[in-house]
Short mmCIF file of C-alpha atoms and ligand atoms in Angstrom, two decimals:
data_model
loop_
_atom_site.label_atom_id
_atom_site.label_comp_id
_atom_site.label_asym_id
_atom_site.label_seq_id
_atom_site.Cartn_x
_atom_site.Cartn_y
_atom_site.Cartn_z
CA MET P 1 22.39 2.17 15.58
CA ASN P 2 19.94 -0.63 14.81
CA GLU P 3 16.44 0.35 13.76
CA LYS P 4 13.33 -1.29 15.17
CA LEU P 5 11.42 -1.03 11.93
CA ILE P 6 12.32 -0.11 8.38
CA ILE P 7 9.55 0.59 5.86
CA ILE P 8 10.45 0.41 2.18
CA GLY P 9 8.21 2.42 -0.13
CA THR P 10 6.03 5.53 0.07
CA GLY P 11 2.78 4.68 -1.68
CA PRO P 12 -0.45 4.46 0.35
CA ALA P 13 0.72 1.17 1.92
CA GLY P 14 4.11 2.53 3.02
CA TYR P 15 2.75 5.81 4.38
CA THR P 16 -0.14 4.15 6.23
CA ALA P 17 2.28 1.63 7.75
CA ALA P 18 4.45 4.60 8.76
CA ILE P 19 1.50 6.43 10.39
CA TYR P 20 0.50 3.37 12.43
CA ALA P 21 4.06 2.38 13.34
CA ALA P 22 4.97 5.93 14.32
CA ARG P 23 1.89 6.21 16.53
CA ALA P 24 2.99 2.93 18.17
CA ASP P 25 6.29 4.67 19.11
CA LEU P 26 8.38 2.59 16.72
CA ALA P 27 9.90 5.68 15.00
CA PRO P 28 10.09 3.83 11.67
CA LEU P 29 12.77 4.69 9.14
CA VAL P 30 11.07 5.00 5.76
CA PHE P 31 13.01 4.62 2.51
CA THR P 32 11.26 6.68 -0.12
CA GLY P 33 12.82 5.16 -3.23
CA ASN P 34 13.20 7.16 -6.42
CA GLN P 35 9.48 7.77 -6.91
CA ILE P 36 8.52 9.52 -3.68
CA GLY P 37 4.81 9.00 -3.06
CA GLY P 38 4.61 6.10 -5.52
CA GLN P 39 2.28 5.59 -8.46
CA LEU P 40 -0.42 7.97 -7.21
CA THR P 41 1.91 10.90 -7.74
CA THR P 42 1.58 10.27 -11.47
CA THR P 43 -2.23 10.25 -11.45
CA THR P 44 -4.67 13.12 -11.48
CA GLU P 45 -7.89 13.23 -9.51
CA ILE P 46 -8.79 10.31 -7.26
CA GLU P 47 -12.54 10.01 -6.88
CA ASN P 48 -12.82 6.81 -4.87
CA PHE P 49 -10.61 7.37 -1.84
CA PRO P 50 -13.06 7.61 1.08
CA GLY P 51 -13.20 10.94 2.88
CA PHE P 52 -12.92 13.19 -0.18
CA PRO P 53 -16.42 13.67 -1.66
CA GLU P 54 -15.07 16.20 -4.17
CA GLY P 55 -12.10 13.96 -5.07
CA ILE P 56 -8.46 14.73 -4.34
CA MET P 57 -5.40 15.00 -6.57
CA GLY P 58 -3.06 12.00 -6.24
CA PRO P 59 0.08 14.02 -5.36
CA GLU P 60 -1.84 16.00 -2.72
CA LEU P 61 -3.16 12.82 -1.09
CA MET P 62 0.34 11.35 -0.90
CA PHE P 63 1.82 14.58 0.44
CA ASN P 64 -0.82 14.65 3.19
CA MET P 65 -0.06 11.04 4.15
CA SER P 66 3.65 11.82 4.25
CA GLN P 67 3.07 14.81 6.57
CA GLN P 68 0.78 12.78 8.79
CA ALA P 69 3.40 10.05 9.29
CA GLU P 70 6.14 12.61 9.93
CA LYS P 71 4.01 14.37 12.53
CA PHE P 72 3.97 11.18 14.60
CA GLY P 73 7.71 10.53 14.32
CA ALA P 74 8.35 8.65 11.07
CA ARG P 75 11.75 9.51 9.56
CA TYR P 76 12.44 9.59 5.83
CA ALA P 77 15.58 8.54 4.01
CA TYR P 78 15.58 9.63 0.37
CA GLU P 79 17.39 6.52 -0.81
CA ASP P 80 16.63 3.63 -3.10
CA VAL P 81 16.81 0.15 -1.54
CA LEU P 82 19.00 -2.23 -3.55
CA SER P 83 18.78 -5.44 -1.52
CA VAL P 84 17.71 -6.94 1.80
CA TYR P 85 19.11 -9.98 3.58
CA ARG P 86 18.91 -11.44 7.07
CA GLU P 87 22.04 -11.80 9.18
CA GLU P 88 22.24 -15.37 10.47
CA CYS P 89 23.95 -14.53 13.77
CA SER P 90 21.87 -11.53 14.89
CA GLY P 91 18.59 -12.22 13.07
CA LEU P 92 18.66 -8.57 11.99
CA PHE P 93 17.69 -7.48 8.49
CA VAL P 94 20.41 -5.67 6.56
CA VAL P 95 18.92 -3.17 4.12
CA THR P 96 21.42 -1.96 1.55
CA THR P 97 20.52 1.30 -0.15
CA SER P 98 22.03 3.77 -2.59
CA GLY P 99 23.35 5.58 0.54
CA GLY P 100 24.66 2.77 2.77
CA ALA P 101 23.60 -0.24 4.86
CA TYR P 102 21.06 -0.17 7.69
CA LYS P 103 20.03 -2.85 10.19
CA ALA P 104 16.55 -3.43 11.56
CA GLN P 105 14.62 -5.96 13.62
CA ALA P 106 11.65 -5.89 11.26
CA VAL P 107 10.96 -4.70 7.72
CA ILE P 108 7.76 -3.77 5.89
CA VAL P 109 8.01 -3.98 2.11
CA ALA P 110 5.60 -1.63 0.33
CA THR P 111 7.43 -1.11 -2.93
CA GLY P 112 4.44 -1.24 -5.27
CA ALA P 113 4.76 -2.03 -8.94
CA LYS P 114 6.19 -0.52 -12.11
CA ALA P 115 4.58 0.02 -15.49
CA ARG P 116 4.75 -2.76 -18.07
CA TYR P 117 5.57 -2.26 -21.75
CA LEU P 118 4.83 -4.48 -24.75
CA GLY P 119 8.40 -5.73 -25.18
CA LEU P 120 8.70 -4.68 -28.83
CA PRO P 121 12.09 -4.00 -30.46
CA GLY P 122 13.41 -0.48 -29.89
CA GLU P 123 10.97 0.15 -27.05
CA LYS P 124 13.54 1.09 -24.39
CA GLU P 125 15.13 3.71 -26.64
CA LEU P 126 11.72 5.23 -27.42
CA ILE P 127 10.80 5.90 -23.79
CA GLY P 128 10.73 9.67 -23.46
CA HIS P 129 10.63 10.10 -27.25
CA GLY P 130 6.97 9.36 -27.86
CA LEU P 131 6.54 6.37 -25.56
CA THR P 132 5.61 6.72 -21.90
CA ALA P 133 3.50 5.17 -19.16
CA CYS P 134 2.54 8.44 -17.49
CA ALA P 135 -0.07 10.76 -18.98
CA THR P 136 0.15 13.14 -16.04
CA CYS P 137 3.89 13.54 -16.57
CA ASP P 138 3.98 13.76 -20.35
CA GLY P 139 0.47 14.54 -21.63
CA ALA P 140 1.02 18.30 -21.84
CA PHE P 141 3.87 17.80 -24.33
CA TYR P 142 1.40 16.49 -26.91
CA ARG P 143 -0.95 19.41 -27.53
CA ASP P 144 -3.19 19.37 -30.62
CA VAL P 145 -1.71 16.15 -32.00
CA PRO P 146 -3.14 12.62 -32.09
CA VAL P 147 -1.97 10.18 -29.39
CA CYS P 148 -2.97 6.70 -28.30
CA VAL P 149 -3.35 4.76 -25.08
CA VAL P 150 -2.82 0.98 -24.99
CA GLY P 151 -4.91 -1.08 -22.54
CA GLY P 152 -8.50 -1.59 -21.46
CA GLY P 153 -8.34 -1.26 -17.67
CA ASP P 154 -9.05 1.62 -15.30
CA SER P 155 -5.57 3.07 -15.85
CA ALA P 156 -5.99 3.13 -19.64
CA CYS P 157 -9.40 4.82 -19.36
CA GLU P 158 -8.14 7.32 -16.81
CA GLU P 159 -5.14 8.19 -18.98
CA ALA P 160 -7.29 8.49 -22.12
CA SER P 161 -9.74 10.77 -20.37
CA PHE P 162 -6.96 12.98 -18.99
CA LEU P 163 -5.24 13.23 -22.39
CA THR P 164 -8.33 14.73 -24.03
CA ARG P 165 -7.30 18.02 -22.35
CA PHE P 166 -4.31 18.27 -24.66
CA ALA P 167 -4.42 15.93 -27.66
CA SER P 168 -6.46 16.52 -30.79
CA LYS P 169 -7.56 12.87 -30.71
CA VAL P 170 -7.02 9.95 -28.32
CA TYR P 171 -7.14 6.42 -29.73
CA LEU P 172 -7.75 3.77 -27.08
CA ILE P 173 -6.15 0.59 -28.38
CA HIS P 174 -7.42 -2.56 -26.73
CA ARG P 175 -6.70 -6.17 -27.59
CA ARG P 176 -10.33 -7.24 -27.03
CA ASP P 177 -13.72 -5.67 -27.81
CA MET P 178 -14.70 -5.10 -24.19
CA LEU P 179 -13.05 -2.89 -21.58
CA ARG P 180 -11.92 -4.30 -18.26
CA ALA P 181 -12.34 -0.92 -16.51
CA SER P 182 -15.09 -0.15 -14.00
CA LYS P 183 -18.48 0.80 -15.47
CA ALA P 184 -18.11 4.46 -14.46
CA MET P 185 -14.76 4.71 -16.23
CA GLN P 186 -16.07 2.90 -19.31
CA GLN P 187 -18.97 5.30 -19.61
CA ARG P 188 -16.75 8.33 -19.31
CA VAL P 189 -14.46 7.10 -22.06
CA LEU P 190 -17.07 5.72 -24.44
CA ASN P 191 -19.12 8.93 -24.24
CA ASP P 192 -16.17 11.20 -24.94
CA PRO P 193 -16.18 12.38 -28.58
CA LYS P 194 -12.40 12.94 -28.48
CA ILE P 195 -11.69 9.29 -27.61
CA GLU P 196 -11.90 6.65 -30.32
CA PRO P 197 -11.70 3.02 -29.19
CA VAL P 198 -9.74 0.74 -31.50
CA TRP P 199 -11.02 -2.72 -30.64
CA ASN P 200 -9.28 -6.08 -31.10
CA SER P 201 -6.00 -4.37 -31.81
CA THR P 202 -2.47 -4.19 -30.57
CA ILE P 203 0.71 -2.39 -31.60
CA ALA P 204 3.07 -4.51 -33.72
CA ALA P 205 5.77 -1.87 -34.39
CA TYR P 206 6.75 1.74 -33.80
CA GLN P 207 7.99 4.18 -36.45
CA THR P 208 10.15 7.23 -35.75
CA ASP P 209 10.93 10.39 -37.72
CA GLU P 210 14.41 11.63 -38.64
CA SER P 211 14.95 13.06 -35.13
CA GLY P 212 14.12 9.75 -33.45
CA GLU P 213 10.69 10.83 -32.17
CA LEU P 214 7.69 8.53 -32.58
CA CYS P 215 5.54 9.47 -35.58
CA SER P 216 3.31 6.43 -36.13
CA VAL P 217 2.60 2.86 -35.09
CA THR P 218 1.63 -0.31 -36.90
CA LEU P 219 -1.65 -1.65 -35.57
CA GLN P 220 -2.34 -5.36 -35.76
CA ASP P 221 -5.83 -6.83 -35.61
CA THR P 222 -5.80 -9.51 -32.90
CA LEU P 223 -8.45 -11.58 -34.73
CA THR P 224 -7.27 -11.38 -38.35
CA ASP P 225 -3.58 -10.35 -37.94
CA GLU P 226 -4.23 -7.63 -40.51
CA GLN P 227 -1.91 -4.65 -40.13
CA ARG P 228 -2.46 -0.92 -40.76
CA PRO P 229 -0.62 2.29 -39.88
CA LEU P 230 -1.88 4.82 -37.36
CA ASP P 231 -0.36 8.30 -37.09
CA VAL P 232 0.19 9.20 -33.44
CA LYS P 233 2.85 11.35 -31.78
CA CYS P 234 2.86 9.50 -28.49
CA VAL P 235 1.90 6.09 -27.13
CA PHE P 236 0.77 6.00 -23.50
CA MET P 237 1.18 2.45 -22.21
CA ALA P 238 -1.38 1.31 -19.63
CA ILE P 239 -1.22 -2.49 -19.70
CA GLY P 240 -0.69 -3.09 -16.01
CA HIS P 241 2.24 -3.20 -13.66
CA SER P 242 4.89 -5.64 -12.46
CA PRO P 243 5.52 -5.85 -8.71
CA ASN P 244 8.85 -4.53 -7.41
CA SER P 245 9.88 -7.63 -5.47
CA ALA P 246 13.07 -8.91 -7.14
CA PHE P 247 15.44 -7.09 -4.75
CA LEU P 248 14.29 -9.36 -1.89
CA GLY P 249 15.85 -12.51 -3.35
CA ASP P 250 15.06 -15.68 -1.34
CA LEU P 251 13.55 -13.83 1.62
CA VAL P 252 10.11 -14.10 0.01
CA ASP P 253 8.20 -16.48 -2.22
CA VAL P 254 6.58 -14.85 -5.25
CA ASP P 255 3.81 -16.05 -7.55
CA GLY P 256 4.17 -16.45 -11.32
CA ALA P 257 3.78 -12.70 -11.88
CA GLY P 258 6.23 -11.69 -9.13
CA PHE P 259 3.70 -10.74 -6.42
CA ILE P 260 4.96 -11.54 -2.90
CA VAL P 261 3.14 -14.50 -1.39
CA ARG P 262 1.65 -13.70 2.02
CA THR P 263 1.44 -16.62 4.41
CA ASN P 264 -1.14 -15.73 7.06
CA GLY P 265 -3.99 -14.00 5.26
CA GLY P 266 -2.42 -10.78 6.54
CA THR P 267 0.95 -9.37 5.55
CA ALA P 268 3.42 -11.97 6.87
CA THR P 269 5.85 -13.53 4.41
CA LYS P 270 7.83 -16.74 4.69
CA THR P 271 10.54 -14.81 6.60
CA PRO P 272 9.51 -13.93 10.18
CA GLY P 273 9.79 -10.18 10.72
CA LEU P 274 9.42 -9.34 7.02
CA PHE P 275 5.98 -8.05 6.06
CA ALA P 276 4.59 -7.10 2.64
CA ALA P 277 1.77 -4.64 1.92
CA GLY P 278 0.15 -2.93 -1.06
CA ASP P 279 0.51 -3.62 -4.77
CA VAL P 280 3.74 -5.60 -4.38
CA ALA P 281 1.78 -8.28 -2.52
CA ASP P 282 -1.72 -7.88 -3.93
CA PRO P 283 -2.46 -9.56 -7.27
CA VAL P 284 -6.21 -9.00 -6.87
CA TYR P 285 -7.45 -5.60 -5.67
CA ARG P 286 -4.60 -3.13 -6.20
CA GLN P 287 -6.51 -0.06 -5.05
CA ALA P 288 -5.12 2.91 -3.13
CA ILE P 289 -7.52 2.25 -0.28
CA SER P 290 -6.79 -1.50 -0.11
CA ALA P 291 -3.05 -0.75 -0.16
CA ALA P 292 -3.54 1.68 2.72
CA GLY P 293 -5.48 -0.99 4.60
CA MET P 294 -2.68 -3.48 4.09
CA GLY P 295 -0.18 -0.89 5.33
CA CYS P 296 -2.19 -0.69 8.56
CA TRP P 297 -2.17 -4.49 8.93
CA ALA P 298 1.56 -4.65 8.29
CA ALA P 299 2.36 -2.06 10.97
CA MET P 300 0.18 -3.83 13.53
CA GLU P 301 1.71 -7.20 12.68
CA ALA P 302 5.22 -5.76 12.84
CA GLU P 303 4.47 -4.22 16.23
CA ARG P 304 3.24 -7.59 17.51
CA TYR P 305 6.35 -9.30 16.10
CA LEU P 306 8.66 -6.78 17.78
CA LEU P 307 6.89 -7.30 21.12
CA SER P 308 7.44 -11.06 20.76
CA LEU P 309 11.20 -10.43 20.56
CA GLU P 310 11.33 -8.64 23.93
P1 NAP S 401 -5.32 -3.95 -15.41
O1 NAP S 401 -6.66 -3.79 -14.76
O2 NAP S 401 -4.54 -5.18 -15.15
O3 NAP S 401 -5.55 -3.76 -16.97
C1 NAP S 401 -4.53 -3.96 -17.87
C2 NAP S 401 -5.10 -3.84 -19.27
O4 NAP S 401 -4.04 -3.99 -20.20
C3 NAP S 401 -6.16 -4.90 -19.58
O5 NAP S 401 -7.21 -4.33 -20.29
C4 NAP S 401 -5.37 -5.91 -20.41
O6 NAP S 401 -6.15 -6.53 -21.40
C5 NAP S 401 -4.35 -5.03 -21.11
N1 NAP S 401 -3.11 -5.77 -21.38
C6 NAP S 401 -2.35 -6.48 -20.51
N2 NAP S 401 -1.27 -6.99 -21.13
C7 NAP S 401 -1.34 -6.59 -22.42
C8 NAP S 401 -0.53 -6.80 -23.55
N3 NAP S 401 0.59 -7.50 -23.49
N4 NAP S 401 -0.92 -6.25 -24.73
C9 NAP S 401 -2.05 -5.50 -24.81
N5 NAP S 401 -2.88 -5.27 -23.76
C10 NAP S 401 -2.52 -5.81 -22.58
O7 NAP S 401 -4.32 -2.75 -15.02
P2 NAP S 401 -4.63 -1.24 -14.61
O8 NAP S 401 -5.61 -0.62 -15.51
O9 NAP S 401 -3.30 -0.61 -14.42
O10 NAP S 401 -5.31 -1.38 -13.18
C11 NAP S 401 -4.66 -2.08 -12.11
C12 NAP S 401 -5.54 -2.03 -10.87
O11 NAP S 401 -5.60 -0.68 -10.40
C13 NAP S 401 -6.97 -2.48 -11.15
O12 NAP S 401 -7.43 -3.17 -10.02
C14 NAP S 401 -7.72 -1.18 -11.32
O13 NAP S 401 -9.08 -1.28 -10.97
C15 NAP S 401 -6.96 -0.27 -10.38
N6 NAP S 401 -7.06 1.15 -10.79
C16 NAP S 401 -8.08 1.86 -10.25
C17 NAP S 401 -8.22 3.19 -10.62
C18 NAP S 401 -9.35 3.98 -10.01
O14 NAP S 401 -10.21 3.38 -9.41
N7 NAP S 401 -9.37 5.29 -10.12
C19 NAP S 401 -7.37 3.79 -11.55
C20 NAP S 401 -6.35 3.01 -12.10
C21 NAP S 401 -6.22 1.68 -11.71
P3 NAP S 401 -7.29 -7.59 -21.02
O15 NAP S 401 -8.43 -6.78 -20.48
O16 NAP S 401 -7.58 -8.25 -22.30
O17 NAP S 401 -6.69 -8.50 -20.00
#
């Protein structure tokens, strides 16, 4: 059976698109991907999502959105999408997943972004052995030992603040001497006695102990190139994210960083019937609430597109 609308991704953009599309009687099929609920499921408290004056935990917010979409008729497929192409003859999109191939008249891509690493030698092997991009997932493993966070944005500050619950000391390693994070986040971090900013610095190398676990890093001063060791048991990387757009091939244009280029100021892409919402198509704002807003636009634009086919 051909689907009317497939939604790929279950962050705030995907779920909001699913809520709107389901309420428009499109019964969207939503592919959850491997990280159900997206990046917010790896965060802690969200203080700036409107409607929650006391804040809400990221996983809880995503669970609520998921339930809301399901209530109106969205269907979930717990599969990872591998590729999408458009059939010349039928004009239908063919979405190939880890579980099979599905056809749809329209597709909304809301696949978000994945954490970036520094690209140093041995980095891949170290992930899970003292190198991670998720404090919520791994912070509790590093109780009463020193750790560090790399980055100067909101994510880095949020991670550093969260890690103070467990670690004996949290070094915040930033390549400049000024944080990029919002003022509120900056204040929280700079006033925390457990967090020590390490300005104008980056990591040049990782060292492991005899069991292959991280035991220290080599810091490099970004102004003088001077190097010094720093004993930490875990590095939490928070240097931004890369959009998950490569699986779309030529169906979309992307900018230099891989963000999908939208063509109408809304969520349309260069392929009619293919819409993009949330972090995968937003190089500027990248907020949960702006992703949700884009999910709403995408569903409304997809609905209009589907009507035009009738
Ligand atoms: P970001 O704002 O892009 O910050 C990335 C940080 O990593 C920057 O400080 C950057 O340094 C540093 N960096 C980048 N590449 C690096 C490299 N190769 N080596 C060393 N440092 C590097 O990313 P983000 O913090 O993940 O935030 C993304 C978006 O989500 C932002 O819009 C942010 O406001 C939002 N966000 C909001 C919240 C919240 O409101 N609760 C929480 C998390 C994220 P420079 O500063 O020198 O460029």
